[in-house]
Tab-separated table of N, CA, C and O and ligand atoms in Angstrom:
chain	number	residue	atom	x	y	z
T	7	MET	N	85.115	-1.352	-39.131
T	7	MET	CA	84.066	-2.330	-39.053
T	7	MET	C	84.611	-3.755	-39.146
T	7	MET	O	84.136	-4.667	-38.535
T	8	ASN	N	85.684	-3.915	-39.967
T	8	ASN	CA	86.305	-5.242	-40.101
T	8	ASN	C	86.910	-5.687	-38.777
T	8	ASN	O	87.114	-6.883	-38.581
T	9	ASP	N	87.217	-4.745	-37.904
T	9	ASP	CA	87.813	-5.075	-36.639
T	9	ASP	C	86.789	-5.352	-35.553
T	9	ASP	O	87.145	-5.633	-34.425
T	10	CYS	N	85.500	-5.284	-35.905
T	10	CYS	CA	84.473	-5.410	-34.905
T	10	CYS	C	84.259	-6.876	-34.480
T	10	CYS	O	83.948	-7.737	-35.321
T	11	ILE	N	84.486	-7.142	-33.209
T	11	ILE	CA	84.407	-8.535	-32.720
T	11	ILE	C	83.013	-9.123	-32.875
T	11	ILE	O	82.857	-10.301	-33.191
T	12	PHE	N	81.969	-8.303	-32.688
T	12	PHE	CA	80.609	-8.848	-32.802
T	12	PHE	C	80.251	-9.066	-34.298
T	12	PHE	O	79.529	-10.018	-34.582
T	13	CYS	N	80.737	-8.251	-35.203
T	13	CYS	CA	80.526	-8.524	-36.633
T	13	CYS	C	81.190	-9.872	-36.981
T	13	CYS	O	80.626	-10.665	-37.752
T	14	LYS	N	82.347	-10.146	-36.398
T	14	LYS	CA	83.039	-11.410	-36.671
T	14	LYS	C	82.255	-12.582	-36.068
T	14	LYS	O	82.188	-13.665	-36.679
T	15	ILE	N	81.651	-12.381	-34.904
T	15	ILE	CA	80.814	-13.429	-34.315
T	15	ILE	C	79.613	-13.691	-35.186
T	15	ILE	O	79.246	-14.854	-35.466
T	16	ILE	N	78.941	-12.630	-35.651
T	16	ILE	CA	77.759	-12.791	-36.515
T	16	ILE	C	78.125	-13.541	-37.801
T	16	ILE	O	77.377	-14.385	-38.287
T	17	ALA	N	79.302	-13.214	-38.340
T	17	ALA	CA	79.773	-13.832	-39.588
T	17	ALA	C	80.214	-15.295	-39.364
T	17	ALA	O	80.428	-16.015	-40.342
T	18	GLY	N	80.376	-15.682	-38.092
T	18	GLY	CA	80.864	-17.033	-37.802
T	18	GLY	C	82.391	-17.148	-37.808
T	18	GLY	O	82.920	-18.254	-37.694
T	19	ASP	N	83.070	-16.021	-37.939
T	19	ASP	CA	84.541	-16.050	-37.960
T	19	ASP	C	85.104	-16.243	-36.561
T	19	ASP	O	86.256	-16.684	-36.416
T	20	ILE	N	84.350	-15.853	-35.555
T	20	ILE	CA	84.693	-16.119	-34.151
T	20	ILE	C	83.553	-16.959	-33.582
T	20	ILE	O	82.400	-16.624	-33.756
T	21	PRO	N	83.876	-18.098	-32.938
T	21	PRO	CA	82.809	-18.948	-32.407
T	21	PRO	C	81.991	-18.298	-31.293
T	21	PRO	O	82.531	-17.472	-30.548
T	22	SER	N	80.742	-18.648	-31.197
T	22	SER	CA	79.883	-18.155	-30.114
T	22	SER	C	78.832	-19.211	-29.794
T	22	SER	O	78.564	-20.082	-30.645
T	23	ALA	N	78.276	-19.114	-28.618
T	23	ALA	CA	77.195	-20.011	-28.216
T	23	ALA	C	75.886	-19.312	-28.566
T	23	ALA	O	75.306	-18.553	-27.784
T	24	LYS	N	75.387	-19.589	-29.790
T	24	LYS	CA	74.201	-18.944	-30.301
T	24	LYS	C	72.953	-19.435	-29.573
T	24	LYS	O	72.805	-20.626	-29.358
T	25	VAL	N	72.088	-18.485	-29.232
T	25	VAL	CA	70.806	-18.889	-28.648
T	25	VAL	C	69.619	-18.474	-29.516
T	25	VAL	O	68.511	-18.996	-29.326
T	26	TYR	N	69.832	-17.580	-30.459
T	26	TYR	CA	68.712	-17.124	-31.335
T	26	TYR	C	69.318	-16.450	-32.545
T	26	TYR	O	70.347	-15.759	-32.466
T	27	GLU	N	68.629	-16.603	-33.681
T	27	GLU	CA	69.027	-15.875	-34.884
T	27	GLU	C	67.810	-15.737	-35.787
T	27	GLU	O	67.005	-16.654	-35.930
T	28	ASP	N	67.664	-14.546	-36.385
T	28	ASP	CA	66.717	-14.382	-37.463
T	28	ASP	C	67.327	-13.485	-38.529
T	28	ASP	O	68.578	-13.296	-38.503
T	29	GLU	N	66.563	-12.940	-39.419
T	29	GLU	CA	67.176	-12.237	-40.554
T	29	GLU	C	67.938	-10.971	-40.141
T	29	GLU	O	68.879	-10.564	-40.824
T	30	SER	N	67.594	-10.396	-38.971
T	30	SER	CA	68.261	-9.138	-38.600
T	30	SER	C	68.873	-9.175	-37.213
T	30	SER	O	69.523	-8.205	-36.808
T	31	VAL	N	68.647	-10.238	-36.455
T	31	VAL	CA	69.061	-10.288	-35.058
T	31	VAL	C	69.923	-11.551	-34.807
T	31	VAL	O	69.636	-12.626	-35.368
T	32	TYR	N	70.954	-11.422	-33.956
T	32	TYR	CA	71.757	-12.548	-33.532
T	32	TYR	C	71.901	-12.445	-31.996
T	32	TYR	O	72.109	-11.334	-31.473
T	33	ALA	N	71.793	-13.559	-31.320
T	33	ALA	CA	71.938	-13.569	-29.854
T	33	ALA	C	72.807	-14.729	-29.424
T	33	ALA	O	72.693	-15.837	-29.994
T	34	PHE	N	73.663	-14.487	-28.438
T	34	PHE	CA	74.644	-15.485	-28.012
T	34	PHE	C	74.997	-15.261	-26.540
T	34	PHE	O	74.776	-14.171	-25.996
T	35	ARG	N	75.554	-16.292	-25.914
T	35	ARG	CA	75.873	-16.203	-24.503
T	35	ARG	C	77.127	-15.323	-24.284
T	35	ARG	O	78.116	-15.467	-25.005
T	36	ASP	N	77.024	-14.462	-23.266
T	36	ASP	CA	78.196	-13.625	-22.905
T	36	ASP	C	79.328	-14.541	-22.410
T	36	ASP	O	79.097	-15.468	-21.657
T	37	ILE	N	80.516	-14.212	-22.856
T	37	ILE	CA	81.682	-15.035	-22.519
T	37	ILE	C	82.032	-14.931	-21.022
T	37	ILE	O	82.728	-15.786	-20.479
T	38	ASN	N	81.578	-13.856	-20.392
T	38	ASN	CA	81.882	-13.591	-18.984
T	38	ASN	C	80.556	-13.319	-18.215
T	38	ASN	O	80.281	-12.195	-17.824
T	39	PRO	N	79.758	-14.370	-18.023
T	39	PRO	CA	78.379	-14.159	-17.532
T	39	PRO	C	78.325	-13.509	-16.143
T	39	PRO	O	79.072	-13.906	-15.238
T	40	GLN	N	77.413	-12.565	-15.982
T	40	GLN	CA	77.231	-11.841	-14.707
T	40	GLN	C	75.982	-12.331	-13.998
T	40	GLN	O	75.583	-11.779	-12.952
T	41	ALA	N	75.305	-13.350	-14.543
T	41	ALA	CA	74.111	-13.921	-13.948
T	41	ALA	C	73.962	-15.311	-14.531
T	41	ALA	O	74.631	-15.647	-15.525
T	42	PRO	N	73.104	-16.169	-13.931
T	42	PRO	CA	72.946	-17.533	-14.456
T	42	PRO	C	72.588	-17.547	-15.944
T	42	PRO	O	73.040	-18.414	-16.680
T	43	VAL	N	71.774	-16.587	-16.384
T	43	VAL	CA	71.514	-16.384	-17.803
T	43	VAL	C	72.060	-15.005	-18.191
T	43	VAL	O	71.700	-14.000	-17.569
T	44	HIS	N	72.957	-14.968	-19.159
T	44	HIS	CA	73.516	-13.710	-19.639
T	44	HIS	C	73.702	-13.821	-21.151
T	44	HIS	O	74.664	-14.455	-21.620
T	45	VAL	N	72.756	-13.241	-21.859
T	45	VAL	CA	72.731	-13.313	-23.326
T	45	VAL	C	72.929	-11.919	-23.897
T	45	VAL	O	72.407	-10.944	-23.334
T	46	LEU	N	73.679	-11.853	-24.979
T	46	LEU	CA	73.856	-10.584	-25.701
T	46	LEU	C	73.027	-10.653	-26.966
T	46	LEU	O	73.075	-11.631	-27.711
T	47	VAL	N	72.224	-9.607	-27.215
T	47	VAL	CA	71.391	-9.554	-28.395
T	47	VAL	C	71.862	-8.384	-29.259
T	47	VAL	O	71.959	-7.249	-28.756
T	48	VAL	N	72.188	-8.666	-30.513
T	48	VAL	CA	72.802	-7.640	-31.375
T	48	VAL	C	72.082	-7.578	-32.732
T	48	VAL	O	71.570	-8.605	-33.200
T	49	PRO	N	72.101	-6.409	-33.352
T	49	PRO	CA	71.628	-6.334	-34.726
T	49	PRO	C	72.715	-6.894	-35.655
T	49	PRO	O	73.902	-6.684	-35.408
T	50	LYS	N	72.317	-7.598	-36.716
T	50	LYS	CA	73.317	-8.080	-37.666
T	50	LYS	C	74.001	-6.911	-38.374
T	50	LYS	O	75.180	-6.982	-38.713
T	51	GLU	N	73.236	-5.835	-38.549
T	51	GLU	CA	73.806	-4.608	-39.118
T	51	GLU	C	74.700	-3.946	-38.070
T	51	GLU	O	74.315	-3.856	-36.902
T	52	HIS	N	75.870	-3.479	-38.485
T	52	HIS	CA	76.761	-2.838	-37.546
T	52	HIS	C	76.232	-1.451	-37.214
T	52	HIS	O	76.195	-0.557	-38.066
T	53	ILE	N	75.841	-1.276	-35.947
T	53	ILE	CA	75.494	0.028	-35.375
T	53	ILE	C	76.376	0.140	-34.139
T	53	ILE	O	76.379	-0.754	-33.305
T	54	SER	N	77.170	1.216	-34.034
T	54	SER	CA	78.214	1.186	-33.031
T	54	SER	C	77.711	1.348	-31.602
T	54	SER	O	78.268	0.734	-30.674
T	55	CYS	N	76.664	2.144	-31.407
T	55	CYS	CA	76.157	2.335	-30.036
T	55	CYS	C	74.789	2.990	-30.116
T	55	CYS	O	74.321	3.328	-31.195
T	56	ALA	N	74.158	3.169	-28.962
T	56	ALA	CA	72.801	3.695	-28.920
T	56	ALA	C	72.740	5.101	-29.569
T	56	ALA	O	71.709	5.468	-30.158
T	57	ASN	N	73.832	5.851	-29.488
T	57	ASN	CA	73.825	7.199	-30.090
T	57	ASN	C	73.718	7.160	-31.609
T	57	ASN	O	73.412	8.177	-32.227
T	58	GLU	N	73.963	6.005	-32.188
T	58	GLU	CA	73.923	5.883	-33.648
T	58	GLU	C	72.593	5.345	-34.167
T	58	GLU	O	72.481	5.037	-35.353
T	59	ILE	N	71.613	5.200	-33.277
T	59	ILE	CA	70.270	4.742	-33.708
T	59	ILE	C	69.588	5.914	-34.387
T	59	ILE	O	69.506	7.029	-33.843
T	60	THR	N	69.042	5.650	-35.590
T	60	THR	CA	68.391	6.704	-36.371
T	60	THR	C	67.070	6.181	-36.921
T	60	THR	O	66.752	4.979	-36.779
T	61	ALA	N	66.324	7.069	-37.561
T	61	ALA	CA	65.058	6.645	-38.186
T	61	ALA	C	65.306	5.588	-39.255
T	61	ALA	O	64.450	4.747	-39.505
T	62	GLU	N	66.475	5.612	-39.867
T	62	GLU	CA	66.806	4.676	-40.928
T	62	GLU	C	67.104	3.285	-40.408
T	62	GLU	O	66.814	2.268	-41.044
T	63	ASN	N	67.745	3.193	-39.205
T	63	ASN	CA	68.159	1.829	-38.725
T	63	ASN	C	67.407	1.353	-37.494
T	63	ASN	O	67.651	0.255	-37.008
T	64	SER	N	66.423	2.152	-37.032
T	64	SER	CA	65.759	1.756	-35.783
T	64	SER	C	64.904	0.513	-35.925
T	64	SER	O	64.548	-0.100	-34.905
T	65	GLY	N	64.592	0.140	-37.170
T	65	GLY	CA	63.855	-1.127	-37.351
T	65	GLY	C	64.630	-2.313	-36.810
T	65	GLY	O	64.011	-3.260	-36.267
T	66	ALA	N	65.952	-2.257	-36.911
T	66	ALA	CA	66.774	-3.361	-36.362
T	66	ALA	C	66.638	-3.419	-34.836
T	66	ALA	O	66.646	-4.535	-34.265
T	67	VAL	N	66.474	-2.272	-34.215
T	67	VAL	CA	66.312	-2.236	-32.761
T	67	VAL	C	64.933	-2.796	-32.381
T	67	VAL	O	64.800	-3.542	-31.411
T	68	ALA	N	63.936	-2.449	-33.169
T	68	ALA	CA	62.593	-3.004	-32.900
T	68	ALA	C	62.630	-4.515	-33.019
T	68	ALA	O	62.014	-5.227	-32.210
T	69	LYS	N	63.340	-5.041	-34.013
T	69	LYS	CA	63.454	-6.501	-34.172
T	69	LYS	C	64.137	-7.125	-32.977
T	69	LYS	O	63.775	-8.245	-32.559
T	70	ILE	N	65.108	-6.443	-32.387
T	70	ILE	CA	65.749	-6.943	-31.180
T	70	ILE	C	64.727	-7.092	-30.068
T	70	ILE	O	64.671	-8.107	-29.376
T	71	PHE	N	63.895	-6.063	-29.904
T	71	PHE	CA	62.924	-6.113	-28.807
T	71	PHE	C	61.749	-7.050	-29.100
T	71	PHE	O	61.031	-7.431	-28.163
T	72	GLU	N	61.565	-7.430	-30.361
T	72	GLU	CA	60.607	-8.515	-30.665
T	72	GLU	C	61.247	-9.863	-30.297
T	72	GLU	O	60.557	-10.794	-29.879
T	73	ALA	N	62.538	-9.981	-30.480
T	73	ALA	CA	63.239	-11.230	-30.213
T	73	ALA	C	63.421	-11.469	-28.705
T	73	ALA	O	63.439	-12.630	-28.263
T	74	ILE	N	63.581	-10.424	-27.939
T	74	ILE	CA	63.911	-10.573	-26.497
T	74	ILE	C	62.897	-11.441	-25.755
T	74	ILE	O	63.300	-12.362	-25.020
T	75	PRO	N	61.594	-11.246	-25.900
T	75	PRO	CA	60.662	-12.133	-25.162
T	75	PRO	C	60.783	-13.591	-25.591
T	75	PRO	O	60.614	-14.474	-24.745
T	76	LYS	N	61.062	-13.820	-26.852
T	76	LYS	CA	61.237	-15.216	-27.315
T	76	LYS	C	62.468	-15.829	-26.690
T	76	LYS	O	62.461	-16.991	-26.253
T	77	ILE	N	63.564	-15.058	-26.624
T	77	ILE	CA	64.802	-15.551	-26.030
T	77	ILE	C	64.556	-15.796	-24.534
T	77	ILE	O	64.966	-16.838	-24.000
T	78	ALA	N	63.918	-14.850	-23.877
T	78	ALA	CA	63.669	-14.993	-22.441
T	78	ALA	C	62.834	-16.227	-22.144
T	78	ALA	O	63.123	-16.991	-21.192
T	79	ALA	N	61.837	-16.483	-22.970
T	79	ALA	CA	60.998	-17.663	-22.752
T	79	ALA	C	61.803	-18.923	-22.956
T	79	ALA	O	61.733	-19.879	-22.180
T	80	ALA	N	62.614	-18.935	-24.018
T	80	ALA	CA	63.441	-20.121	-24.303
T	80	ALA	C	64.472	-20.371	-23.203
T	80	ALA	O	64.849	-21.533	-22.975
T	81	GLU	N	64.888	-19.307	-22.508
T	81	GLU	CA	65.892	-19.430	-21.465
T	81	GLU	C	65.226	-19.706	-20.086
T	81	GLU	O	65.903	-19.789	-19.075
T	82	GLY	N	63.885	-19.764	-20.073
T	82	GLY	CA	63.166	-20.101	-18.853
T	82	GLY	C	63.044	-18.933	-17.868
T	82	GLY	O	62.881	-19.134	-16.671
T	83	LEU	N	63.073	-17.692	-18.394
T	83	LEU	CA	63.056	-16.515	-17.499
T	83	LEU	C	61.620	-16.068	-17.231
T	83	LEU	O	61.277	-14.878	-17.367
T	84	SER	N	60.800	-16.995	-16.788
T	84	SER	CA	59.381	-16.708	-16.599
T	84	SER	C	59.141	-15.769	-15.416
T	84	SER	O	58.054	-15.146	-15.319
T	85	ASN	N	60.110	-15.618	-14.548
T	85	ASN	CA	59.949	-14.758	-13.358
T	85	ASN	C	60.531	-13.360	-13.608
T	85	ASN	O	60.588	-12.547	-12.688
T	86	GLY	N	60.962	-13.074	-14.829
T	86	GLY	CA	61.469	-11.750	-15.156
T	86	GLY	C	62.973	-11.771	-15.468
T	86	GLY	O	63.655	-12.782	-15.306
T	87	TYR	N	63.403	-10.630	-15.899
T	87	TYR	CA	64.800	-10.477	-16.341
T	87	TYR	C	65.082	-8.994	-16.487
T	87	TYR	O	64.178	-8.137	-16.383
T	88	ARG	N	66.355	-8.666	-16.770
T	88	ARG	CA	66.760	-7.292	-16.980
T	88	ARG	C	67.398	-7.147	-18.365
T	88	ARG	O	68.142	-8.048	-18.788
T	89	VAL	N	67.112	-6.045	-19.028
T	89	VAL	CA	67.730	-5.720	-20.320
T	89	VAL	C	68.556	-4.472	-20.116
T	89	VAL	O	68.061	-3.465	-19.609
T	90	ILE	N	69.839	-4.553	-20.495
T	90	ILE	CA	70.762	-3.403	-20.274
T	90	ILE	C	71.485	-3.100	-21.586
T	90	ILE	O	71.940	-3.990	-22.289
T	91	ASN	N	71.625	-1.798	-21.837
T	91	ASN	CA	72.498	-1.341	-22.893
T	91	ASN	C	73.501	-0.379	-22.296
T	91	ASN	O	73.126	0.538	-21.563
T	92	CYS	N	74.782	-0.601	-22.549
T	92	CYS	CA	75.829	0.293	-22.114
T	92	CYS	C	76.233	1.160	-23.293
T	92	CYS	O	76.506	0.623	-24.375
T	93	CYS	N	76.248	2.491	-23.109
T	93	CYS	CA	76.569	3.415	-24.188
T	93	CYS	C	77.729	4.284	-23.788
T	93	CYS	O	77.627	5.036	-22.810
T	94	GLY	N	78.798	4.182	-24.541
T	94	GLY	CA	79.933	5.080	-24.344
T	94	GLY	C	80.733	4.773	-23.089
T	94	GLY	O	80.459	3.831	-22.337
T	95	GLU	N	81.715	5.631	-22.855
T	95	GLU	CA	82.689	5.376	-21.780
T	95	GLU	C	82.031	5.398	-20.399
T	95	GLU	O	82.222	4.453	-19.584
T	96	ASP	N	81.230	6.410	-20.123
T	96	ASP	CA	80.592	6.487	-18.805
T	96	ASP	C	79.577	5.347	-18.621
T	96	ASP	O	79.303	4.922	-17.494
T	97	GLY	N	78.997	4.893	-19.715
T	97	GLY	CA	78.057	3.784	-19.629
T	97	GLY	C	78.713	2.427	-19.475
T	97	GLY	O	78.051	1.424	-19.254
T	98	GLY	N	80.030	2.384	-19.643
T	98	GLY	CA	80.772	1.162	-19.503
T	98	GLY	C	80.814	0.309	-20.733
T	98	GLY	O	81.112	-0.892	-20.647
T	99	GLN	N	80.532	0.896	-21.910
T	99	GLN	CA	80.566	0.104	-23.143
T	99	GLN	C	81.976	-0.272	-23.495
T	99	GLN	O	82.886	0.565	-23.499
T	100	THR	N	82.180	-1.570	-23.762
T	100	THR	CA	83.522	-2.042	-24.144
T	100	THR	C	83.591	-2.571	-25.555
T	100	THR	O	84.673	-2.639	-26.125
T	101	VAL	N	82.449	-2.980	-26.090
T	101	VAL	CA	82.403	-3.464	-27.482
T	101	VAL	C	81.478	-2.516	-28.247
T	101	VAL	O	80.299	-2.374	-27.910
T	102	PHE	N	82.026	-1.876	-29.298
T	102	PHE	CA	81.295	-0.834	-29.982
T	102	PHE	C	80.519	-1.354	-31.194
T	102	PHE	O	80.715	-0.907	-32.319
T	103	HIS	N	79.693	-2.341	-30.890
T	103	HIS	CA	78.649	-2.847	-31.780
T	103	HIS	C	77.414	-2.948	-30.895
T	103	HIS	O	77.470	-3.674	-29.873
T	104	LEU	N	76.399	-2.172	-31.171
T	104	LEU	CA	75.218	-2.087	-30.311
T	104	LEU	C	74.799	-3.468	-29.821
T	104	LEU	O	74.681	-4.405	-30.612
T	105	HIS	N	74.587	-3.576	-28.519
T	105	HIS	CA	74.124	-4.854	-27.972
T	105	HIS	C	73.305	-4.607	-26.716
T	105	HIS	O	73.535	-3.646	-25.985
T	106	PHE	N	72.394	-5.536	-26.474
T	106	PHE	CA	71.547	-5.504	-25.307
T	106	PHE	C	71.824	-6.739	-24.489
T	106	PHE	O	71.785	-7.859	-25.009
T	107	HIS	N	72.160	-6.558	-23.205
T	107	HIS	CA	72.390	-7.678	-22.294
T	107	HIS	C	71.024	-8.147	-21.742
T	107	HIS	O	70.228	-7.309	-21.275
T	108	ILE	N	70.746	-9.420	-21.818
T	108	ILE	CA	69.624	-10.011	-21.076
T	108	ILE	C	70.238	-10.742	-19.894
T	108	ILE	O	71.081	-11.636	-20.076
T	109	LEU	N	69.845	-10.315	-18.705
T	109	LEU	CA	70.329	-10.932	-17.467
T	109	LEU	C	69.189	-11.508	-16.686
T	109	LEU	O	68.146	-10.869	-16.514
T	110	GLY	N	69.346	-12.714	-16.189
T	110	GLY	CA	68.299	-13.318	-15.407
T	110	GLY	C	68.711	-14.659	-14.843
T	110	GLY	O	69.886	-15.019	-14.854
T	111	GLY	N	67.714	-15.334	-14.306
T	111	GLY	CA	67.964	-16.636	-13.685
T	111	GLY	C	68.187	-16.542	-12.191
T	111	GLY	O	68.437	-17.550	-11.527
T	112	LYS	N	68.117	-15.317	-11.658
T	112	LYS	CA	68.189	-15.125	-10.211
T	112	LYS	C	67.565	-13.719	-9.931
T	112	LYS	O	67.342	-12.958	-10.858
T	113	LYS	N	67.321	-13.435	-8.647
T	113	LYS	CA	66.856	-12.100	-8.249
T	113	LYS	C	68.049	-11.163	-8.348
T	113	LYS	O	69.047	-11.328	-7.637
T	114	LEU	N	67.969	-10.186	-9.268
T	114	LEU	CA	69.118	-9.320	-9.521
T	114	LEU	C	69.166	-8.156	-8.515
T	114	LEU	O	68.129	-7.701	-8.020
T	115	SER	N	70.387	-7.700	-8.245
T	115	SER	CA	70.581	-6.572	-7.358
T	115	SER	C	69.902	-5.317	-7.922
T	115	SER	O	69.848	-5.114	-9.135
T	116	GLU	N	69.413	-4.461	-7.039
T	116	GLU	CA	68.751	-3.237	-7.489
T	116	GLU	C	69.737	-2.124	-7.783
T	116	GLU	O	69.414	-1.123	-8.383
T	117	SER	N	71.002	-2.302	-7.372
T	117	SER	CA	71.989	-1.238	-7.605
T	117	SER	C	72.671	-1.426	-8.959
T	117	SER	O	72.705	-2.532	-9.509
T	118	PHE	N	73.266	-0.362	-9.463
T	118	PHE	CA	73.989	-0.429	-10.741
T	118	PHE	C	75.461	-0.125	-10.516
T	118	PHE	O	75.833	0.664	-9.705
J	9	5GP	P1	79.641	-3.947	-22.819
J	9	5GP	O1	80.506	-3.746	-21.620
J	9	5GP	O2	80.216	-3.362	-24.083
J	9	5GP	O3	78.221	-3.565	-22.595
J	9	5GP	O4	79.555	-5.515	-22.993
J	9	5GP	C1	80.364	-6.281	-23.809
J	9	5GP	C2	80.177	-7.689	-23.419
J	9	5GP	O5	80.697	-8.532	-24.427
J	9	5GP	C3	80.872	-8.072	-22.101
J	9	5GP	O6	79.870	-8.540	-21.181
J	9	5GP	C4	81.824	-9.186	-22.515
J	9	5GP	O7	81.905	-10.224	-21.562
J	9	5GP	C5	81.238	-9.658	-23.814
J	9	5GP	N1	82.238	-10.174	-24.765
J	9	5GP	C6	83.380	-9.563	-25.140
J	9	5GP	N2	84.031	-10.320	-26.060
J	9	5GP	C7	83.256	-11.425	-26.244
J	9	5GP	C8	83.398	-12.579	-27.088
J	9	5GP	O8	84.385	-12.723	-27.824
J	9	5GP	N3	82.421	-13.498	-27.035
J	9	5GP	C9	81.332	-13.378	-26.199
J	9	5GP	N4	80.424	-14.357	-26.213
J	9	5GP	N5	81.177	-12.295	-25.407
J	9	5GP	C10	82.117	-11.320	-25.446
J	10	ZN	ZN1	80.041	-4.766	-35.671
């Protein structure tokens, strides 16, 4: 957990471009944006991936989805956006701290 890059970003040990924060959620701009708006939304609690969501920690995920419309509005995504979670190797997950990508600011491709 000490090696987790997103835990370090949440703690402020690694700089990030913060766009939103509350008691359980942190959101910041992706360092390698795939769309005009590309924000990562993470729980402050370390949860490694979607497979680790349980009845005990799912409240943090609910808080993320409460925050997403606020972030989207603040980013001007009034015409819509996409939320993506990558889980595990086949899902293309590269950072093993649960995160949701918000992508928007243009008409996104329908293919994955
Ligand atoms: P994944 O592929 O795991 O779903 O997404 C990880 C995302 O984290 C990638 O889009 C990558 O660009 C982003 N990322 C990796 N390291 C950093 C970092 O140090 N800072 C920021 N802001 N984003 C990062
Ligand atoms: Zn972490």
